[in-house]
Amino acid sequence: MAQNNRRKPNILITGTPGTGKTTMSSALAEATHLRHIEVGELVKQKNLHNGWDEEFNCYVINEDLLCDELEDMMEEGGNIVDHHGCDFFPERWFDHVVVLQTDNTILYDRLSKRCYTGSKLTNNIECEIFQVLLEEAKESYPEDIVVAMRSDSIDDMTRNLDALKDWITGWSPNPSD
Ligand code: ADP
Ligand code: MN
């Protein structure tokens, strides 16, 4: 694998919408002084999309524009990237990939509270049942950097946060040197 010169690690937090990516990423960023990049917000703010998808009610991300926008920050290191997909990011960007997972019933409640209905709601629940994001992460990154973490409760969140803080503290650049 290509060497990199990062002095701080890059972490990807992925998972089905509602599994707690943004909550976890912002808490982790606050605790570690890493930079939280909420991809959906960045895409909106900087117009890194090809318009609005009427069927799925979301922006169609322009993946090339997004990756160009992120490249320098990722090279520098110290980023927590929060996104519900991961197959189009360069593999070399990430040192650790976290896939958050939530019990279907709990996820259903969270998404209903967020006013998801109809096919948008059922598509996301199916996405979670079939572990789509975990499979995507395993196909896109080396298996030894991908971890699944349960995110059903506040206790889970606290435990995950502690584990990730420890991982960041223990990380050192270019371990093969
Ligand atoms: P995502 O960014 O993955 O879509 P959010 O971080 O926005 O998810 O979380 C969705 C909702 O679920 C929020 O109301 C949040 O407070 C709640 N939540 C997230 N993770 C947990 C958890 N581990 N336990 C309980 N509630 C959670
Ligand atoms: Mn989010």
PDB file of C-alpha atoms and ligand atoms in Angstrom:
ATOM      1  CA  MET A   1       0.000   0.000   0.000  1.00  0.00           C
ATOM      2  CA  ALA A   2       1.197   3.536  -0.752  1.00  0.00           C
ATOM      3  CA  GLN A   3       2.960   5.335   2.075  1.00  0.00           C
ATOM      4  CA  ASN A   4       1.536   8.551   3.351  1.00  0.00           C
ATOM      5  CA  ASN A   5       2.880  11.383   5.445  1.00  0.00           C
ATOM      6  CA  ARG A   6      -0.059  11.944   7.739  1.00  0.00           C
ATOM      7  CA  ARG A   7       0.817  12.844  11.291  1.00  0.00           C
ATOM      8  CA  LYS A   8      -2.760  12.340  12.426  1.00  0.00           C
ATOM      9  CA  PRO A   9      -5.104   9.561  11.313  1.00  0.00           C
ATOM     10  CA  ASN A  10      -8.140   9.812   9.059  1.00  0.00           C
ATOM     11  CA  ILE A  11     -11.227   7.966  10.205  1.00  0.00           C
ATOM     12  CA  LEU A  12     -14.364   7.215   8.221  1.00  0.00           C
ATOM     13  CA  ILE A  13     -17.620   6.883  10.147  1.00  0.00           C
ATOM     14  CA  THR A  14     -20.219   5.249   7.943  1.00  0.00           C
ATOM     15  CA  GLY A  15     -23.554   3.441   8.339  1.00  0.00           C
ATOM     16  CA  THR A  16     -27.214   3.679   7.349  1.00  0.00           C
ATOM     17  CA  PRO A  17     -28.842   7.094   7.967  1.00  0.00           C
ATOM     18  CA  GLY A  18     -29.964   7.284  11.608  1.00  0.00           C
ATOM     19  CA  THR A  19     -27.306   4.969  13.045  1.00  0.00           C
ATOM     20  CA  GLY A  20     -25.628   7.913  14.792  1.00  0.00           C
ATOM     21  CA  LYS A  21     -22.756   8.937  12.503  1.00  0.00           C
ATOM     22  CA  THR A  22     -23.076  12.675  13.030  1.00  0.00           C
ATOM     23  CA  THR A  23     -23.655  12.414  16.782  1.00  0.00           C
ATOM     24  CA  MET A  24     -20.636  10.131  17.144  1.00  0.00           C
ATOM     25  CA  SER A  25     -18.391  12.103  14.780  1.00  0.00           C
ATOM     26  CA  SER A  26     -19.018  15.455  16.428  1.00  0.00           C
ATOM     27  CA  ALA A  27     -18.476  14.031  19.930  1.00  0.00           C
ATOM     28  CA  LEU A  28     -15.267  12.349  18.795  1.00  0.00           C
ATOM     29  CA  ALA A  29     -14.023  15.486  17.038  1.00  0.00           C
ATOM     30  CA  GLU A  30     -14.660  17.537  20.159  1.00  0.00           C
ATOM     31  CA  ALA A  31     -12.805  15.041  22.354  1.00  0.00           C
ATOM     32  CA  THR A  32      -9.800  14.613  20.073  1.00  0.00           C
ATOM     33  CA  HIS A  33      -9.532  17.930  18.199  1.00  0.00           C
ATOM     34  CA  LEU A  34      -9.763  16.142  14.891  1.00  0.00           C
ATOM     35  CA  ARG A  35     -11.800  17.777  12.114  1.00  0.00           C
ATOM     36  CA  HIS A  36     -15.381  16.586  11.589  1.00  0.00           C
ATOM     37  CA  ILE A  37     -16.377  16.559   7.933  1.00  0.00           C
ATOM     38  CA  GLU A  38     -20.107  15.986   7.475  1.00  0.00           C
ATOM     39  CA  VAL A  39     -20.151  15.097   3.795  1.00  0.00           C
ATOM     40  CA  GLY A  40     -23.840  15.871   3.188  1.00  0.00           C
ATOM     41  CA  GLU A  41     -23.421  19.393   4.571  1.00  0.00           C
ATOM     42  CA  LEU A  42     -20.215  20.020   2.627  1.00  0.00           C
ATOM     43  CA  VAL A  43     -21.896  18.898  -0.601  1.00  0.00           C
ATOM     44  CA  LYS A  44     -24.755  21.329   0.034  1.00  0.00           C
ATOM     45  CA  GLN A  45     -22.553  24.271   1.081  1.00  0.00           C
ATOM     46  CA  LYS A  46     -20.076  23.965  -1.764  1.00  0.00           C
ATOM     47  CA  ASN A  47     -22.490  22.763  -4.437  1.00  0.00           C
ATOM     48  CA  LEU A  48     -20.632  19.510  -5.001  1.00  0.00           C
ATOM     49  CA  HIS A  49     -23.654  17.877  -6.606  1.00  0.00           C
ATOM     50  CA  ASN A  50     -25.455  17.363  -9.888  1.00  0.00           C
ATOM     51  CA  GLY A  51     -28.853  18.526  -8.678  1.00  0.00           C
ATOM     52  CA  TRP A  52     -31.665  17.153  -6.582  1.00  0.00           C
ATOM     53  CA  ASP A  53     -32.927  13.595  -6.871  1.00  0.00           C
ATOM     54  CA  GLU A  54     -36.738  13.768  -6.722  1.00  0.00           C
ATOM     55  CA  GLU A  55     -37.139  10.057  -6.134  1.00  0.00           C
ATOM     56  CA  PHE A  56     -34.691   9.717  -3.249  1.00  0.00           C
ATOM     57  CA  ASN A  57     -35.071  13.258  -1.888  1.00  0.00           C
ATOM     58  CA  CYS A  58     -31.394  13.981  -1.720  1.00  0.00           C
ATOM     59  CA  TYR A  59     -28.613  15.639  -3.697  1.00  0.00           C
ATOM     60  CA  VAL A  60     -26.856  13.559  -6.331  1.00  0.00           C
ATOM     61  CA  ILE A  61     -23.260  13.888  -5.166  1.00  0.00           C
ATOM     62  CA  ASN A  62     -20.666  14.784  -7.768  1.00  0.00           C
ATOM     63  CA  GLU A  63     -18.066  12.329  -6.514  1.00  0.00           C
ATOM     64  CA  ASP A  64     -15.167  13.831  -8.489  1.00  0.00           C
ATOM     65  CA  LEU A  65     -15.838  17.343  -7.196  1.00  0.00           C
ATOM     66  CA  LEU A  66     -16.210  16.043  -3.643  1.00  0.00           C
ATOM     67  CA  CYS A  67     -12.977  14.049  -3.733  1.00  0.00           C
ATOM     68  CA  ASP A  68     -11.091  17.044  -5.215  1.00  0.00           C
ATOM     69  CA  GLU A  69     -12.471  19.229  -2.436  1.00  0.00           C
ATOM     70  CA  LEU A  70     -11.326  16.764   0.235  1.00  0.00           C
ATOM     71  CA  GLU A  71      -7.928  15.735  -1.165  1.00  0.00           C
ATOM     72  CA  ASP A  72      -5.687  18.308   0.577  1.00  0.00           C
ATOM     73  CA  MET A  73      -7.366  17.900   3.952  1.00  0.00           C
ATOM     74  CA  MET A  74      -7.134  14.126   3.707  1.00  0.00           C
ATOM     75  CA  GLU A  75      -3.478  14.302   2.790  1.00  0.00           C
ATOM     76  CA  GLU A  76      -2.853  16.474   5.831  1.00  0.00           C
ATOM     77  CA  GLY A  77      -4.660  13.962   8.081  1.00  0.00           C
ATOM     78  CA  GLY A  78      -6.711  14.397  11.254  1.00  0.00           C
ATOM     79  CA  ASN A  79     -10.169  14.047   9.696  1.00  0.00           C
ATOM     80  CA  ILE A  80     -13.329  12.303  10.783  1.00  0.00           C
ATOM     81  CA  VAL A  81     -15.390  11.816   7.630  1.00  0.00           C
ATOM     82  CA  ASP A  82     -19.104  11.242   8.267  1.00  0.00           C
ATOM     83  CA  HIS A  83     -21.000   9.739   5.327  1.00  0.00           C
ATOM     84  CA  HIS A  84     -23.548   7.014   4.518  1.00  0.00           C
ATOM     85  CA  GLY A  85     -21.415   5.605   1.718  1.00  0.00           C
ATOM     86  CA  CYS A  86     -17.770   4.885   1.175  1.00  0.00           C
ATOM     87  CA  ASP A  87     -17.082   3.101  -2.099  1.00  0.00           C
ATOM     88  CA  PHE A  88     -15.977   6.170  -4.046  1.00  0.00           C
ATOM     89  CA  PHE A  89     -13.383   7.539  -1.606  1.00  0.00           C
ATOM     90  CA  PRO A  90      -9.769   6.576  -2.380  1.00  0.00           C
ATOM     91  CA  GLU A  91      -8.730   3.587  -0.264  1.00  0.00           C
ATOM     92  CA  ARG A  92      -5.462   5.326   0.724  1.00  0.00           C
ATOM     93  CA  TRP A  93      -7.314   8.085   2.580  1.00  0.00           C
ATOM     94  CA  PHE A  94      -8.373   6.105   5.629  1.00  0.00           C
ATOM     95  CA  ASP A  95      -6.586   4.499   8.550  1.00  0.00           C
ATOM     96  CA  HIS A  96      -9.755   3.276  10.249  1.00  0.00           C
ATOM     97  CA  VAL A  97     -13.295   2.647   8.969  1.00  0.00           C
ATOM     98  CA  VAL A  98     -16.162   2.441  11.447  1.00  0.00           C
ATOM     99  CA  VAL A  99     -19.555   1.062  10.411  1.00  0.00           C
ATOM    100  CA  LEU A 100     -22.283   1.957  12.901  1.00  0.00           C
ATOM    101  CA  GLN A 101     -25.184  -0.493  13.189  1.00  0.00           C
ATOM    102  CA  THR A 102     -28.556  -0.155  14.866  1.00  0.00           C
ATOM    103  CA  ASP A 103     -31.331  -2.574  15.732  1.00  0.00           C
ATOM    104  CA  ASN A 104     -34.119  -2.323  13.089  1.00  0.00           C
ATOM    105  CA  THR A 105     -36.887  -1.343  15.488  1.00  0.00           C
ATOM    106  CA  ILE A 106     -34.778   1.364  17.091  1.00  0.00           C
ATOM    107  CA  LEU A 107     -33.680   2.642  13.694  1.00  0.00           C
ATOM    108  CA  TYR A 108     -37.287   2.703  12.488  1.00  0.00           C
ATOM    109  CA  ASP A 109     -38.218   4.971  15.417  1.00  0.00           C
ATOM    110  CA  ARG A 110     -35.264   7.280  14.851  1.00  0.00           C
ATOM    111  CA  LEU A 111     -36.026   7.694  11.152  1.00  0.00           C
ATOM    112  CA  SER A 112     -39.758   8.176  11.773  1.00  0.00           C
ATOM    113  CA  LYS A 113     -38.898  10.972  14.209  1.00  0.00           C
ATOM    114  CA  ARG A 114     -36.855  12.480  11.411  1.00  0.00           C
ATOM    115  CA  CYS A 115     -40.048  12.400   9.301  1.00  0.00           C
ATOM    116  CA  TYR A 116     -38.839   9.687   6.934  1.00  0.00           C
ATOM    117  CA  THR A 117     -41.874   7.897   5.462  1.00  0.00           C
ATOM    118  CA  GLY A 118     -42.800   5.497   2.662  1.00  0.00           C
ATOM    119  CA  SER A 119     -40.054   4.129   0.450  1.00  0.00           C
ATOM    120  CA  LYS A 120     -37.401   6.387   1.953  1.00  0.00           C
ATOM    121  CA  LEU A 121     -38.064   4.793   5.340  1.00  0.00           C
ATOM    122  CA  THR A 122     -38.306   1.199   4.108  1.00  0.00           C
ATOM    123  CA  ASN A 123     -35.252   1.531   1.833  1.00  0.00           C
ATOM    124  CA  ASN A 124     -33.142   2.626   4.771  1.00  0.00           C
ATOM    125  CA  ILE A 125     -34.438  -0.132   7.047  1.00  0.00           C
ATOM    126  CA  GLU A 126     -33.671  -2.702   4.326  1.00  0.00           C
ATOM    127  CA  CYS A 127     -30.232  -1.169   3.894  1.00  0.00           C
ATOM    128  CA  GLU A 128     -29.622  -1.848   7.584  1.00  0.00           C
ATOM    129  CA  ILE A 129     -31.126  -5.364   7.544  1.00  0.00           C
ATOM    130  CA  PHE A 130     -28.925  -6.414   4.628  1.00  0.00           C
ATOM    131  CA  GLN A 131     -25.830  -4.749   6.138  1.00  0.00           C
ATOM    132  CA  VAL A 132     -25.250  -2.877   2.898  1.00  0.00           C
ATOM    133  CA  LEU A 133     -22.803  -0.388   4.396  1.00  0.00           C
ATOM    134  CA  LEU A 134     -20.766  -3.073   6.157  1.00  0.00           C
ATOM    135  CA  GLU A 135     -20.426  -5.019   2.903  1.00  0.00           C
ATOM    136  CA  GLU A 136     -19.532  -1.837   1.020  1.00  0.00           C
ATOM    137  CA  ALA A 137     -16.848  -0.987   3.584  1.00  0.00           C
ATOM    138  CA  LYS A 138     -15.392  -4.501   3.497  1.00  0.00           C
ATOM    139  CA  GLU A 139     -15.265  -4.428  -0.292  1.00  0.00           C
ATOM    140  CA  SER A 140     -13.658  -0.986  -0.400  1.00  0.00           C
ATOM    141  CA  TYR A 141     -11.031  -1.173   2.381  1.00  0.00           C
ATOM    142  CA  PRO A 142      -8.651  -3.747   3.881  1.00  0.00           C
ATOM    143  CA  GLU A 143     -10.657  -5.938   6.278  1.00  0.00           C
ATOM    144  CA  ASP A 144      -8.299  -5.248   9.180  1.00  0.00           C
ATOM    145  CA  ILE A 145      -9.163  -1.536   9.246  1.00  0.00           C
ATOM    146  CA  VAL A 146     -12.957  -2.020   9.113  1.00  0.00           C
ATOM    147  CA  VAL A 147     -14.858  -2.320  12.402  1.00  0.00           C
ATOM    148  CA  ALA A 148     -18.601  -2.655  12.986  1.00  0.00           C
ATOM    149  CA  MET A 149     -19.950  -0.959  16.115  1.00  0.00           C
ATOM    150  CA  ARG A 150     -23.402  -1.321  17.609  1.00  0.00           C
ATOM    151  CA  SER A 151     -25.156   2.023  18.171  1.00  0.00           C
ATOM    152  CA  ASP A 152     -28.510   1.249  19.822  1.00  0.00           C
ATOM    153  CA  SER A 153     -28.139   3.123  23.086  1.00  0.00           C
ATOM    154  CA  ILE A 154     -26.310   5.912  24.856  1.00  0.00           C
ATOM    155  CA  ASP A 155     -24.223   3.248  26.620  1.00  0.00           C
ATOM    156  CA  ASP A 156     -23.171   1.914  23.213  1.00  0.00           C
ATOM    157  CA  MET A 157     -22.242   5.400  22.126  1.00  0.00           C
ATOM    158  CA  THR A 158     -20.114   5.999  25.238  1.00  0.00           C
ATOM    159  CA  ARG A 159     -18.362   2.665  24.772  1.00  0.00           C
ATOM    160  CA  ASN A 160     -17.712   3.329  21.070  1.00  0.00           C
ATOM    161  CA  LEU A 161     -16.435   6.811  21.802  1.00  0.00           C
ATOM    162  CA  ASP A 162     -13.981   5.492  24.412  1.00  0.00           C
ATOM    163  CA  ALA A 163     -12.747   2.766  22.068  1.00  0.00           C
ATOM    164  CA  LEU A 164     -12.192   5.254  19.238  1.00  0.00           C
ATOM    165  CA  LYS A 165     -10.451   7.760  21.498  1.00  0.00           C
ATOM    166  CA  ASP A 166      -8.090   4.945  22.596  1.00  0.00           C
ATOM    167  CA  TRP A 167      -7.519   3.944  18.986  1.00  0.00           C
ATOM    168  CA  ILE A 168      -6.619   7.539  18.044  1.00  0.00           C
ATOM    169  CA  THR A 169      -4.265   7.903  21.015  1.00  0.00           C
ATOM    170  CA  GLY A 170      -2.512   4.673  20.089  1.00  0.00           C
ATOM    171  CA  TRP A 171      -2.169   5.493  16.395  1.00  0.00           C
ATOM    172  CA  SER A 172       1.268   6.296  15.071  1.00  0.00           C
ATOM    173  CA  PRO A 173       2.277   7.396  11.595  1.00  0.00           C
ATOM    174  CA  ASN A 174       3.753   4.907   9.115  1.00  0.00           C
ATOM    175  CA  PRO A 175       3.861   1.845  11.399  1.00  0.00           C
ATOM    176  CA  SER A 176       5.918  -0.052   8.815  1.00  0.00           C
ATOM    177  CA  ASP A 177       8.891   2.336   9.151  1.00  0.00           C
TER     178      ASP A 177
HETATM  179  P1  ADP B   1     -26.784   9.804  11.250  1.00  0.00           P
HETATM  180  O1  ADP B   1     -25.818  10.944  11.200  1.00  0.00           O
HETATM  181  O2  ADP B   1     -26.134   8.464  11.114  1.00  0.00           O
HETATM  182  O3  ADP B   1     -27.922   9.936  10.306  1.00  0.00           O
HETATM  183  P2  ADP B   1     -27.528  10.950  13.824  1.00  0.00           P
HETATM  184  O4  ADP B   1     -26.222  11.127  14.513  1.00  0.00           O
HETATM  185  O5  ADP B   1     -28.123  12.144  13.192  1.00  0.00           O
HETATM  186  O6  ADP B   1     -27.416   9.782  12.733  1.00  0.00           O
HETATM  187  O7  ADP B   1     -28.520  10.291  14.864  1.00  0.00           O
HETATM  188  C1  ADP B   1     -29.887  10.073  14.565  1.00  0.00           C
HETATM  189  C2  ADP B   1     -30.701  10.188  15.855  1.00  0.00           C
HETATM  190  O8  ADP B   1     -30.406   9.095  16.696  1.00  0.00           O
HETATM  191  C3  ADP B   1     -30.395  11.431  16.674  1.00  0.00           C
HETATM  192  O9  ADP B   1     -31.601  11.882  17.243  1.00  0.00           O
HETATM  193  C4  ADP B   1     -29.439  10.939  17.735  1.00  0.00           C
HETATM  194  O10 ADP B   1     -29.534  11.690  18.916  1.00  0.00           O
HETATM  195  C5  ADP B   1     -29.903   9.525  17.957  1.00  0.00           C
HETATM  196  N1  ADP B   1     -28.804   8.605  18.294  1.00  0.00           N
HETATM  197  C6  ADP B   1     -27.679   8.403  17.570  1.00  0.00           C
HETATM  198  N2  ADP B   1     -26.905   7.445  18.116  1.00  0.00           N
HETATM  199  C7  ADP B   1     -27.561   7.024  19.217  1.00  0.00           C
HETATM  200  C8  ADP B   1     -27.280   6.026  20.217  1.00  0.00           C
HETATM  201  N3  ADP B   1     -26.159   5.269  20.181  1.00  0.00           N
HETATM  202  N4  ADP B   1     -28.180   5.852  21.211  1.00  0.00           N
HETATM  203  C9  ADP B   1     -29.301   6.587  21.238  1.00  0.00           C
HETATM  204  N5  ADP B   1     -29.636   7.543  20.333  1.00  0.00           N
HETATM  205  C10 ADP B   1     -28.778   7.757  19.335  1.00  0.00           C
HETATM  206 MN    MN B   2     -25.756  12.558   9.759  1.00  0.00          MN
END
